[in-house]
mmCIF file of C-alpha atoms in Angstrom:
data_model
loop_
_atom_site.group_PDB
_atom_site.id
_atom_site.type_symbol
_atom_site.label_atom_id
_atom_site.label_comp_id
_atom_site.label_asym_id
_atom_site.label_seq_id
_atom_site.Cartn_x
_atom_site.Cartn_y
_atom_site.Cartn_z
ATOM 1 C CA UNK A 1 0.000 0.000 0.000
ATOM 2 C CA UNK A 2 1.224 3.499 -0.854
ATOM 3 C CA UNK A 3 0.407 6.374 1.496
ATOM 4 C CA UNK A 4 1.001 9.874 0.126
ATOM 5 C CA UNK A 5 1.197 13.064 2.165
ATOM 6 C CA UNK A 6 1.631 16.744 1.386
ATOM 7 C CA UNK A 7 5.242 17.867 1.380
ATOM 8 C CA UNK A 8 5.772 20.440 4.110
ATOM 9 C CA UNK A 9 6.778 23.896 2.863
ATOM 10 C CA UNK A 10 9.924 25.623 4.118
ATOM 11 C CA UNK A 11 10.151 29.192 5.391
ATOM 12 C CA UNK A 12 11.910 31.501 2.906
ATOM 13 C CA UNK A 13 13.655 34.301 4.807
ATOM 14 C CA UNK A 14 14.008 36.697 1.854
ATOM 15 C CA UNK A 15 10.412 36.353 0.672
ATOM 16 C CA UNK A 16 9.002 36.015 4.200
ATOM 17 C CA UNK A 17 6.637 33.222 3.174
ATOM 18 C CA UNK A 18 6.272 29.454 3.113
ATOM 19 C CA UNK A 19 7.588 27.961 -0.155
ATOM 20 C CA UNK A 20 7.913 24.670 -1.998
ATOM 21 C CA UNK A 21 10.631 24.038 -4.570
ATOM 22 C CA UNK A 22 8.984 23.106 -7.874
ATOM 23 C CA UNK A 23 12.304 23.332 -9.771
ATOM 24 C CA UNK A 24 10.948 25.984 -12.116
ATOM 25 C CA UNK A 25 7.889 23.968 -13.161
ATOM 26 C CA UNK A 26 5.383 26.161 -11.274
ATOM 27 C CA UNK A 27 5.521 29.924 -11.808
ATOM 28 C CA UNK A 28 2.397 31.370 -10.145
ATOM 29 C CA UNK A 29 1.683 31.321 -6.403
ATOM 30 C CA UNK A 30 -1.616 29.583 -5.716
ATOM 31 C CA UNK A 31 -3.368 27.791 -2.884
ATOM 32 C CA UNK A 32 -3.865 24.929 -5.364
ATOM 33 C CA UNK A 33 -0.124 24.250 -5.722
ATOM 34 C CA UNK A 34 0.960 21.071 -3.938
ATOM 35 C CA UNK A 35 3.511 18.267 -3.861
ATOM 36 C CA UNK A 36 2.832 14.738 -2.628
ATOM 37 C CA UNK A 37 5.577 12.509 -1.236
ATOM 38 C CA UNK A 38 5.479 8.901 -0.102
ATOM 39 C CA UNK A 39 5.035 8.555 3.655
ATOM 40 C CA UNK A 40 7.769 6.501 5.294
ATOM 41 C CA UNK A 41 6.729 2.974 6.220
ATOM 42 C CA UNK A 42 8.227 3.099 9.706
ATOM 43 C CA UNK A 43 6.694 6.456 10.654
ATOM 44 C CA UNK A 44 10.025 8.299 10.858
ATOM 45 C CA UNK A 45 10.071 11.236 8.458
ATOM 46 C CA UNK A 46 13.022 11.598 6.102
ATOM 47 C CA UNK A 47 14.749 14.939 5.746
ATOM 48 C CA UNK A 48 13.297 17.295 3.120
ATOM 49 C CA UNK A 49 16.289 16.716 0.850
ATOM 50 C CA UNK A 50 15.556 12.963 0.781
ATOM 51 C CA UNK A 51 11.841 13.154 0.049
ATOM 52 C CA UNK A 52 10.898 11.805 -3.363
ATOM 53 C CA UNK A 53 8.068 13.843 -4.919
ATOM 54 C CA UNK A 54 5.570 11.420 -6.483
ATOM 55 C CA UNK A 55 3.121 14.071 -7.721
ATOM 56 C CA UNK A 56 3.304 17.829 -8.078
ATOM 57 C CA UNK A 57 0.637 20.165 -9.336
ATOM 58 C CA UNK A 58 0.828 23.902 -9.760
ATOM 59 C CA UNK A 59 -0.323 27.012 -11.521
ATOM 60 C CA UNK A 60 1.671 28.379 -14.477
ATOM 61 C CA UNK A 61 -0.792 30.984 -15.814
ATOM 62 C CA UNK A 62 -4.374 32.163 -15.655
ATOM 63 C CA UNK A 63 -6.433 28.962 -15.707
ATOM 64 C CA UNK A 64 -3.310 26.979 -16.776
ATOM 65 C CA UNK A 65 -1.771 24.297 -14.554
ATOM 66 C CA UNK A 66 1.011 21.731 -14.789
ATOM 67 C CA UNK A 67 1.042 18.191 -13.394
ATOM 68 C CA UNK A 68 4.130 16.001 -12.954
ATOM 69 C CA UNK A 69 3.921 12.452 -11.665
ATOM 70 C CA UNK A 70 6.004 9.307 -11.509
ATOM 71 C CA UNK A 71 5.739 5.634 -10.668
ATOM 72 C CA UNK A 72 4.036 4.136 -8.691
ATOM 73 C CA UNK A 73 0.945 6.201 -9.583
ATOM 74 C CA UNK A 74 -0.612 6.220 -13.045
ATOM 75 C CA UNK A 75 -1.599 9.198 -15.186
ATOM 76 C CA UNK A 76 -5.252 8.514 -14.356
ATOM 77 C CA UNK A 77 -4.584 8.474 -10.602
ATOM 78 C CA UNK A 78 -2.477 11.647 -10.796
ATOM 79 C CA UNK A 79 -5.135 13.458 -12.821
ATOM 80 C CA UNK A 80 -7.892 12.385 -10.428
ATOM 81 C CA UNK A 81 -5.931 13.656 -7.415
ATOM 82 C CA UNK A 82 -5.230 17.002 -9.122
ATOM 83 C CA UNK A 83 -8.814 17.375 -10.294
ATOM 84 C CA UNK A 84 -10.081 16.784 -6.764
ATOM 85 C CA UNK A 85 -7.977 19.717 -5.515
ATOM 86 C CA UNK A 86 -10.243 22.126 -7.408
ATOM 87 C CA UNK A 87 -13.268 21.015 -5.403
ATOM 88 C CA UNK A 88 -11.675 21.423 -1.972
ATOM 89 C CA UNK A 89 -9.978 24.805 -2.550
ATOM 90 C CA UNK A 90 -12.347 26.518 -4.969
ATOM 91 C CA UNK A 91 -13.205 29.439 -2.652
ATOM 92 C CA UNK A 92 -9.693 30.042 -1.320
ATOM 93 C CA UNK A 93 -8.450 32.322 -4.111
#
């Protein structure tokens, strides 16, 4: 069984905000931006530098988003997870 969790953001001193590193793939700040990482099996969290991002979703323009995923989830699963984020955060922007 695979358990995914949201990757915790890190505080950026210069910007004075919480940030996630999307490696240039996401260019617009949005409440809909997220990264999912695999939860450790033994309950001990790995350091942020060792977390493997399984799915990331973020805004790149007005009504334009990008989705990156990798094994072990399929394109269908990744799309369904991203699509569901619109329902839960629709009134936040």
